[in-house]
mmCIF file of C-alpha atoms in Angstrom:
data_model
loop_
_atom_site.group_PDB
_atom_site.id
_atom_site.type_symbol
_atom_site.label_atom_id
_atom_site.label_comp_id
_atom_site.label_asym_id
_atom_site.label_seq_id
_atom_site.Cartn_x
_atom_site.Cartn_y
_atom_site.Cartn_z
ATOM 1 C CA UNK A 1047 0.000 0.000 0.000
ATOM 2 C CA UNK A 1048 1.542 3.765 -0.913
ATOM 3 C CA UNK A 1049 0.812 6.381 0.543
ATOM 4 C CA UNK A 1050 -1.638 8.007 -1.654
ATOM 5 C CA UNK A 1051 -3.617 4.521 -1.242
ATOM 6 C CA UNK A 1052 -3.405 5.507 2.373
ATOM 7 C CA UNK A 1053 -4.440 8.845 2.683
ATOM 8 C CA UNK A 1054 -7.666 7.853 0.572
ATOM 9 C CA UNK A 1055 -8.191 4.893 3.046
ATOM 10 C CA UNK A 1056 -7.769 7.685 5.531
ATOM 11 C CA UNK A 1057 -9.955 9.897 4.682
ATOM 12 C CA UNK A 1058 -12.427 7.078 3.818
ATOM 13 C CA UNK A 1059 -12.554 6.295 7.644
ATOM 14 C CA UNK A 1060 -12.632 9.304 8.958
ATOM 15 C CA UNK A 1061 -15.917 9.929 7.309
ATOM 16 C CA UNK A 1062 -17.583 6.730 7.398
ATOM 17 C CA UNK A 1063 -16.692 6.126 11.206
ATOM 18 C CA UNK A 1064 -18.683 8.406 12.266
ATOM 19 C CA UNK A 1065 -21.173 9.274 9.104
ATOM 20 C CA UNK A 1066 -24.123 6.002 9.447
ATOM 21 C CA UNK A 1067 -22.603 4.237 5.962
ATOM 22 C CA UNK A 1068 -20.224 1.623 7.755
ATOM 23 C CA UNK A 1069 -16.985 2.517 8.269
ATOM 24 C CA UNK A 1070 -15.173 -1.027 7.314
ATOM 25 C CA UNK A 1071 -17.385 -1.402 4.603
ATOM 26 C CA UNK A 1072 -15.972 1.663 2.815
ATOM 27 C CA UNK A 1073 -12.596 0.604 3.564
ATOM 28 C CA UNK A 1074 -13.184 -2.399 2.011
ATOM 29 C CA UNK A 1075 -14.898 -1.140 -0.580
ATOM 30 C CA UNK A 1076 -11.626 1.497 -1.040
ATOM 31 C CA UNK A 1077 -9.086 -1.269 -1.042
ATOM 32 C CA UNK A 1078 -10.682 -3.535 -3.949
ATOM 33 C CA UNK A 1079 -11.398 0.028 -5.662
ATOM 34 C CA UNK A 1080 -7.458 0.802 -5.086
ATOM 35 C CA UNK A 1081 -6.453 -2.333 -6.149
ATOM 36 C CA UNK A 1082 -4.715 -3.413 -2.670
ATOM 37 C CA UNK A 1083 -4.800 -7.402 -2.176
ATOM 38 C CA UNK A 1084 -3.552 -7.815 1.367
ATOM 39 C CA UNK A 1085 -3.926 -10.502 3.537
ATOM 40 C CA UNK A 1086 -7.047 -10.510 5.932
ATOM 41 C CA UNK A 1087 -5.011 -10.389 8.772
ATOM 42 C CA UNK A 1088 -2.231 -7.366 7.386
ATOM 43 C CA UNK A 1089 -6.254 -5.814 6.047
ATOM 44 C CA UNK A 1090 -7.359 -6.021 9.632
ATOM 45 C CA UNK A 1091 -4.268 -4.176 11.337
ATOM 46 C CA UNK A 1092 -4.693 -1.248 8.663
ATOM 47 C CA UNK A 1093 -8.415 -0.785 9.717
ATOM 48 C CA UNK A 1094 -7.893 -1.112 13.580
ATOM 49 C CA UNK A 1095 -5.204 1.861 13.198
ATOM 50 C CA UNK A 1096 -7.564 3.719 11.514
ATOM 51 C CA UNK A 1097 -10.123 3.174 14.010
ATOM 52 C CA UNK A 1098 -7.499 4.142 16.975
ATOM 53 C CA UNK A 1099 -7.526 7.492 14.729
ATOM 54 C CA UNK A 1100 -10.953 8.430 14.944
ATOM 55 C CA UNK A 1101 -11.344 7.265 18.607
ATOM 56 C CA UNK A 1102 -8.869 10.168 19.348
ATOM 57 C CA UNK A 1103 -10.933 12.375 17.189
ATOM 58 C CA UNK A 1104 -13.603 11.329 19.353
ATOM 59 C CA UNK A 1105 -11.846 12.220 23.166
ATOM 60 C CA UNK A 1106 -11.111 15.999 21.247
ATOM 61 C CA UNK A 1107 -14.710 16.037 20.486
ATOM 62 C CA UNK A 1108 -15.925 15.160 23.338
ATOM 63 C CA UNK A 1109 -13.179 15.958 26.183
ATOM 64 C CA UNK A 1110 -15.244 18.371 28.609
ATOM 65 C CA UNK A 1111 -17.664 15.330 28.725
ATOM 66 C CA UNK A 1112 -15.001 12.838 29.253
ATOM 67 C CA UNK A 1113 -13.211 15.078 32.011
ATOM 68 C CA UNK A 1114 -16.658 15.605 33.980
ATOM 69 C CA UNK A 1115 -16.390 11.510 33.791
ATOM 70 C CA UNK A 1116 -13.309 11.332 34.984
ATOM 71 C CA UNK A 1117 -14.166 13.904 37.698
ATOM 72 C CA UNK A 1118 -17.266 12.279 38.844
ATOM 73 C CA UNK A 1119 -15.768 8.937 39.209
ATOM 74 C CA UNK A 1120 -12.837 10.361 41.276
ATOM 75 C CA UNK A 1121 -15.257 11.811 43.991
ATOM 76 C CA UNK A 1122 -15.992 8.271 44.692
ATOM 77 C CA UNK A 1123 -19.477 8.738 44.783
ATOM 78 C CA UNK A 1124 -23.191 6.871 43.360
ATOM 79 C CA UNK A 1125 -23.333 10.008 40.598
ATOM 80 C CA UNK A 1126 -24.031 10.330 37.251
ATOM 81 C CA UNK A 1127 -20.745 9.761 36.430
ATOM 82 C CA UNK A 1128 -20.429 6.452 38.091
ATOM 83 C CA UNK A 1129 -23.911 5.715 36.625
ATOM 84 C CA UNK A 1130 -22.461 6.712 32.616
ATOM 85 C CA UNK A 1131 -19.513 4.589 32.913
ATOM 86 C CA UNK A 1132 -21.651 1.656 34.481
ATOM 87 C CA UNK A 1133 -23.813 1.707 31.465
ATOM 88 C CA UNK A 1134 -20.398 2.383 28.946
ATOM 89 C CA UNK A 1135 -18.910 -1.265 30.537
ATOM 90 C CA UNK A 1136 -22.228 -2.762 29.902
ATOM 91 C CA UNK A 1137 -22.289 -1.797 26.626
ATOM 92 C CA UNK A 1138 -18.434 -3.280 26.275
ATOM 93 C CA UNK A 1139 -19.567 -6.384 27.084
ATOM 94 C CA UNK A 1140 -21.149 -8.110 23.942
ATOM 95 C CA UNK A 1141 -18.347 -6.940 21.526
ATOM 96 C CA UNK A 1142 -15.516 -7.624 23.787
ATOM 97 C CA UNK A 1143 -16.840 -11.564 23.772
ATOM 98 C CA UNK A 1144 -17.284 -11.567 20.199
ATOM 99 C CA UNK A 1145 -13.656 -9.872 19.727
ATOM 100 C CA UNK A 1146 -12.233 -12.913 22.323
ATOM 101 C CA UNK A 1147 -14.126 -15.594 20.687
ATOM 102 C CA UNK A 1148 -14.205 -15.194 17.181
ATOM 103 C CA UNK A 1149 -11.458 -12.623 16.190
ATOM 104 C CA UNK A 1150 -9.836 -15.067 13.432
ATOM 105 C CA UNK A 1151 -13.359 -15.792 12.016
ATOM 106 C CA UNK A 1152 -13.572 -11.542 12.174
ATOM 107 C CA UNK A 1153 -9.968 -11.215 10.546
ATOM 108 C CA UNK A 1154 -11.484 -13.631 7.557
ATOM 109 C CA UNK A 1155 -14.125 -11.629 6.542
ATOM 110 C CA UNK A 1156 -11.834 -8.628 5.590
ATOM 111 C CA UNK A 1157 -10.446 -9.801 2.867
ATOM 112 C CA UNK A 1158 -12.434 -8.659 -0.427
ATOM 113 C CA UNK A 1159 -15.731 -9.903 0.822
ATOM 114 C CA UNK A 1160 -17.456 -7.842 -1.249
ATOM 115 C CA UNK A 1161 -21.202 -9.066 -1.713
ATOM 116 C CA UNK A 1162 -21.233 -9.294 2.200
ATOM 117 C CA UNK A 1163 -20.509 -5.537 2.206
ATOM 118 C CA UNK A 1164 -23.130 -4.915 -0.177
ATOM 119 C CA UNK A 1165 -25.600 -6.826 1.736
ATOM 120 C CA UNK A 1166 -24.679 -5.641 4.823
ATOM 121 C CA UNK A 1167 -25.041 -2.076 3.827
ATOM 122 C CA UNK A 1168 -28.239 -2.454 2.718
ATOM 123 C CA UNK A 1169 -29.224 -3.783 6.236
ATOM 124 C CA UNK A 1170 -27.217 -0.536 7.494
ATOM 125 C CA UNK A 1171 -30.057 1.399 4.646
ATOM 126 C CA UNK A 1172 -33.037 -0.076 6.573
ATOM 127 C CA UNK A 1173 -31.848 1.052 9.522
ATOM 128 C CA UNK A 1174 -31.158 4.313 9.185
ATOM 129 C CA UNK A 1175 -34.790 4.593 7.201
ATOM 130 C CA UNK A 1176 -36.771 3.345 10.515
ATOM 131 C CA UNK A 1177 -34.374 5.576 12.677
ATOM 132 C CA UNK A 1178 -35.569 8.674 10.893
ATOM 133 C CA UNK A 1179 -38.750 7.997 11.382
ATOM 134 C CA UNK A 1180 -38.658 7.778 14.814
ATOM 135 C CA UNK A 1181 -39.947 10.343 16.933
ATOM 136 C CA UNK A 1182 -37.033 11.870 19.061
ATOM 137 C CA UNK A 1183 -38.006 11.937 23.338
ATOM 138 C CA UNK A 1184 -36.090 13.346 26.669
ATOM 139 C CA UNK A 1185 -35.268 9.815 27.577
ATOM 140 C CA UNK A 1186 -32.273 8.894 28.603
ATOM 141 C CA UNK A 1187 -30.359 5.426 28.235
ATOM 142 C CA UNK A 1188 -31.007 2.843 30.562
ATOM 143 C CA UNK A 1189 -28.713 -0.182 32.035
ATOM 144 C CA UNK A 1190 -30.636 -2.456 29.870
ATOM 145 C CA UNK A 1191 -30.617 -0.659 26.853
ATOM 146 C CA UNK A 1192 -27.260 0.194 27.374
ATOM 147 C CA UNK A 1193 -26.609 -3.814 26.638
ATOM 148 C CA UNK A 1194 -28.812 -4.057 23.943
ATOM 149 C CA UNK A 1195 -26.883 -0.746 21.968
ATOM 150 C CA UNK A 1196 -23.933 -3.137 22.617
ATOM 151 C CA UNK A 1197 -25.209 -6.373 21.063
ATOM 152 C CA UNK A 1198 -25.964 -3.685 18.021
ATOM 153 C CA UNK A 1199 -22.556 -2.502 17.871
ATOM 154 C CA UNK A 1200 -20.891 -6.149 17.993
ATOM 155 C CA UNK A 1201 -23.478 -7.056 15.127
ATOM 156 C CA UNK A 1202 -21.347 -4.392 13.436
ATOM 157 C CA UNK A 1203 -17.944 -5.493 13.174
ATOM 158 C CA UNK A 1204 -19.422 -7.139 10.117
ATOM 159 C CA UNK A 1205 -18.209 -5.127 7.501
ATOM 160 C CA UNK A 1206 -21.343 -3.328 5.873
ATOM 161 C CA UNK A 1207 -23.544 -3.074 9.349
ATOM 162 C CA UNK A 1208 -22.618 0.739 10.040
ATOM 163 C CA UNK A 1209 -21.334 0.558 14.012
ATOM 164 C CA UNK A 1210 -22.449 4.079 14.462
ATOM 165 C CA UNK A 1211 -25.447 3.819 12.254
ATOM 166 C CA UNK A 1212 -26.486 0.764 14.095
ATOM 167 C CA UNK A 1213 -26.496 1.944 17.703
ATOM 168 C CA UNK A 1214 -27.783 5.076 17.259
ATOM 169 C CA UNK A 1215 -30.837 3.626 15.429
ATOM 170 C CA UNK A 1216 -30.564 1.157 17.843
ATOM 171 C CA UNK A 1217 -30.997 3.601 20.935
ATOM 172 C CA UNK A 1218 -33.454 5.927 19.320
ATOM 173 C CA UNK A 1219 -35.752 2.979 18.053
ATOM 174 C CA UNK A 1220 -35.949 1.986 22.058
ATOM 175 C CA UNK A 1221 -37.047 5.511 22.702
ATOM 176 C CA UNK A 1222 -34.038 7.410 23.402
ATOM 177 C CA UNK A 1223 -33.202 11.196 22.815
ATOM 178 C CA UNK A 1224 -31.373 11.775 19.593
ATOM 179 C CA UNK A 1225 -28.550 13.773 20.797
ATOM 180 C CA UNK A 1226 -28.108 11.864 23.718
ATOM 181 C CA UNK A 1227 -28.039 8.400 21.843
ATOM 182 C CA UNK A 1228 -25.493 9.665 19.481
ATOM 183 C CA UNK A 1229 -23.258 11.091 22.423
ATOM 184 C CA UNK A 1230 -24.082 7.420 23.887
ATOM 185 C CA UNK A 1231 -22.729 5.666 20.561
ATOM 186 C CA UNK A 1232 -19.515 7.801 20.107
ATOM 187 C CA UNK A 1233 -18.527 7.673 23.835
ATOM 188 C CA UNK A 1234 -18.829 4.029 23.981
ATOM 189 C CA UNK A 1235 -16.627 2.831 20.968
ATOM 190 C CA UNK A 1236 -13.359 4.405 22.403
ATOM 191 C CA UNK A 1237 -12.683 1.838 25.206
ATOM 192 C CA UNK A 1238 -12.996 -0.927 22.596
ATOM 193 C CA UNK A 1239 -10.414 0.861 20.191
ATOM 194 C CA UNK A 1240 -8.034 1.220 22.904
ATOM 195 C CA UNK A 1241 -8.640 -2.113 24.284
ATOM 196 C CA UNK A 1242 -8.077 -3.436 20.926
ATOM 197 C CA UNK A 1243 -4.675 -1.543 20.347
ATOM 198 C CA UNK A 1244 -3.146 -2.853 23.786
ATOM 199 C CA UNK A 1245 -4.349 -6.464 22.887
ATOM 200 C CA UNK A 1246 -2.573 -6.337 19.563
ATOM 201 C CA UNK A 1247 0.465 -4.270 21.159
ATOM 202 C CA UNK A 1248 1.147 -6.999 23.918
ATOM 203 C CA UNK A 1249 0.117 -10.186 22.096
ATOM 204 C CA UNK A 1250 2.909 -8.652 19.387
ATOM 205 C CA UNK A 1251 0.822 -8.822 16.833
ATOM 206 C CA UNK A 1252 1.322 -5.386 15.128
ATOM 207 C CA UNK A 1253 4.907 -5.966 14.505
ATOM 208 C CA UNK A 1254 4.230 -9.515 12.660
ATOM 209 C CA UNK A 1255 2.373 -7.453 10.308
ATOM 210 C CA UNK A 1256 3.739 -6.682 6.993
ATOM 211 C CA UNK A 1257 2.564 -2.973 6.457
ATOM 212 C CA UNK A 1258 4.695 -0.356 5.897
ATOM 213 C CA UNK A 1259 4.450 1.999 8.981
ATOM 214 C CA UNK A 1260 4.685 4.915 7.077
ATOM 215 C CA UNK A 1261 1.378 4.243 5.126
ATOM 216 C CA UNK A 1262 0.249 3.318 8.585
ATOM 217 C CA UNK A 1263 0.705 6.702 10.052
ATOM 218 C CA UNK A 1264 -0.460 8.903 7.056
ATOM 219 C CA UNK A 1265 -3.931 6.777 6.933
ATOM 220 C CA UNK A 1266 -3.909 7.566 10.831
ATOM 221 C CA UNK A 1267 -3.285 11.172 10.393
ATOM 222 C CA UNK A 1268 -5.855 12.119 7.534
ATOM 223 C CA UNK A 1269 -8.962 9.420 9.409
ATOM 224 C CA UNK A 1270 -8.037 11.758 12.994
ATOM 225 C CA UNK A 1271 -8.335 15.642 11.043
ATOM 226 C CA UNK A 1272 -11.534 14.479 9.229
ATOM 227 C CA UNK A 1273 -12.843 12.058 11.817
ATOM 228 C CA UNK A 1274 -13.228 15.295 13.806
ATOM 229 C CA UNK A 1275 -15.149 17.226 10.960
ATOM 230 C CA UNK A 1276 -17.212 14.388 10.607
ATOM 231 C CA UNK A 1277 -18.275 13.474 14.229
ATOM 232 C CA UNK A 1278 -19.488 17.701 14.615
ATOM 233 C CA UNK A 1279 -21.578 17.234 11.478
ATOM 234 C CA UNK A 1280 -23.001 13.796 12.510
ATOM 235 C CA UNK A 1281 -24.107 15.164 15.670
ATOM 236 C CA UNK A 1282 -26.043 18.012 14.496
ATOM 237 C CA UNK A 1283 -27.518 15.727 11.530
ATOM 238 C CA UNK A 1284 -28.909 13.128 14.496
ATOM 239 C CA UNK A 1285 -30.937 15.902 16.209
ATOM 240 C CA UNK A 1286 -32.587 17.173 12.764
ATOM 241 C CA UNK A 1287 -33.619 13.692 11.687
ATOM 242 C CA UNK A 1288 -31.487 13.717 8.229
ATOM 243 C CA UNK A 1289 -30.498 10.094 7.924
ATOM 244 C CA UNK A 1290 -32.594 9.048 5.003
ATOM 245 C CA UNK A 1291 -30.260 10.339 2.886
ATOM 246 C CA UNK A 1292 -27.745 8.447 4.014
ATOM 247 C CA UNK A 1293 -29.804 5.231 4.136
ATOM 248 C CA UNK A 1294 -30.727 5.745 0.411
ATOM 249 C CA UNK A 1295 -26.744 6.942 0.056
ATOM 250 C CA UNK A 1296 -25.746 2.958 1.894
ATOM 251 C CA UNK A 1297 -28.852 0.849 -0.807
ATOM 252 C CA UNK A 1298 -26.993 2.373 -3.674
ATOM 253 C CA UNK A 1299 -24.091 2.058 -3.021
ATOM 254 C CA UNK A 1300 -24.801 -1.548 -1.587
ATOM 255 C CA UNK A 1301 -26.969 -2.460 -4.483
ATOM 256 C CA UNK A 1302 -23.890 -1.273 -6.882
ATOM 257 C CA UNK A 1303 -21.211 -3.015 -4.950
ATOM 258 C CA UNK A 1304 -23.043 -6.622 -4.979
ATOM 259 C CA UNK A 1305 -24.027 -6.133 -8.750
ATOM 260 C CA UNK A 1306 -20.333 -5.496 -9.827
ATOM 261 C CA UNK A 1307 -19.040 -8.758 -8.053
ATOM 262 C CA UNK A 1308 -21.337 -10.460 -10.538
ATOM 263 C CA UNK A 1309 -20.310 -8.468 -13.711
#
């Protein structure tokens, strides 16, 4: 991969993370576009830096929320601090088992699986069509749906199932406040990233990885400077209901990707 390749792969994910059209779908969309034939497993590392990328974008986004966090919890208190973070670990829970048990069978399915992409994102289309149809409320997000957003977001490591588009439509279809649920669904992705970055770091398997590191960090670079455009303009679009587009933008787009596999 050069480094024009990964800029554009970049860029790709620094939209798409946090714009509802599936992040990993795009990429992989963007590498059989580009031409790049790696290995699942070298495809994998490249999209987990990326995501590490747009999880920073996400603590400059939102860092006065994340320091009132870390401020509640340190007052040692019941608050609603301790209560947030309760309902963030819940919401861990279901994609942290499906990362333990079935990361190789995840790996595998990023590797030019294109008609699952294009399925996927039309699944990601439906969504988004429901969500906008939904009326928006003052509730808040409970302990239980906390865990249901995160069986929504694990369903979305499949490549095609938008992970943002997918728990926000998951939170506001169970009767949640748009802003809130979309504060909810960028908030909880960042301990995964991280999580996911140490695992690889001590396990040693970013240096068995055959990517040049200089690709690496230009990719990383151009998904953190848009990812933080694009999580500002996602937010506002959430509270004035203007997903359809997007879910007609993710049919195409599927539609288009699983009819050129069979050209």
């Amino acid at each position: 991969m050069d480094i024009l390749d990964a800029s554009i792969l970049g860029v790709i994910q620094g939209l798409t993370e946090f714009l509802p059209v599936s992040s990993s779908g795009h990429l992989e969309l963007g590498k059989a576009l580009l031409g790049d034939h790696s290995l699942p497993k070298e495809s994998m590392l490249f999209t987990v830096v990326l995501h590490f990328a747009t999880a920073l974008s996400t603590v400059v986004i939102f860092r006065k929320d994340i320091l009132e966090i870390i401020k509640g919890l340190f007052q040692f208190q019941w608050n609603e601090a301790s209560r947030f973070s309760l309902k963030i670990i819940i919401s861990m829970i279901p994609a942290a088992l499906v990362g333990y048990f079935f990361e190789s069978q995840m790996e595998a399915l990023f590797g030019d699986n294109i008609v699952l992409v294009g399925f996927m994102l039309i699944v990601t289309a439906l969504l988004l069509w429901l969500t906008d149809k939904a009326k928006s409320t003052p509730k808040k997000v409970s302990y239980s749906n906390a865990f249901v957003i995160g069986v929504a977001q694990a369903i979305a490591i499949l490549p095609g199932i938008s992970r943002s588009g997918s728990t926000i439509a998951t939170s506001v279809l169970l009767g949640n406040d748009k802003t809130q649920a979309a504060r909810f669904s960028f908030l909880m992705v960042v301990p995964l990233i991280f999580g996911k970055i140490a695992k690889d770091l001590l396990d040693g398997n970013v240096f068995q990885s055959q990517i040049d590191f200089m690709s690496l960090s230009v990719g990383f670079i151009a998904a953190f400077i848009t990812g933080l455009f694009a999580c500002t303009w996602m937010i506002r679009l959430v509270k004035k209901s203007k997903l359809k587009y997007f879910s007609i933008y993710c049919f195409v787009v599927g539609v288009i990707a699983i009819i050129l596999t069979q050209v």
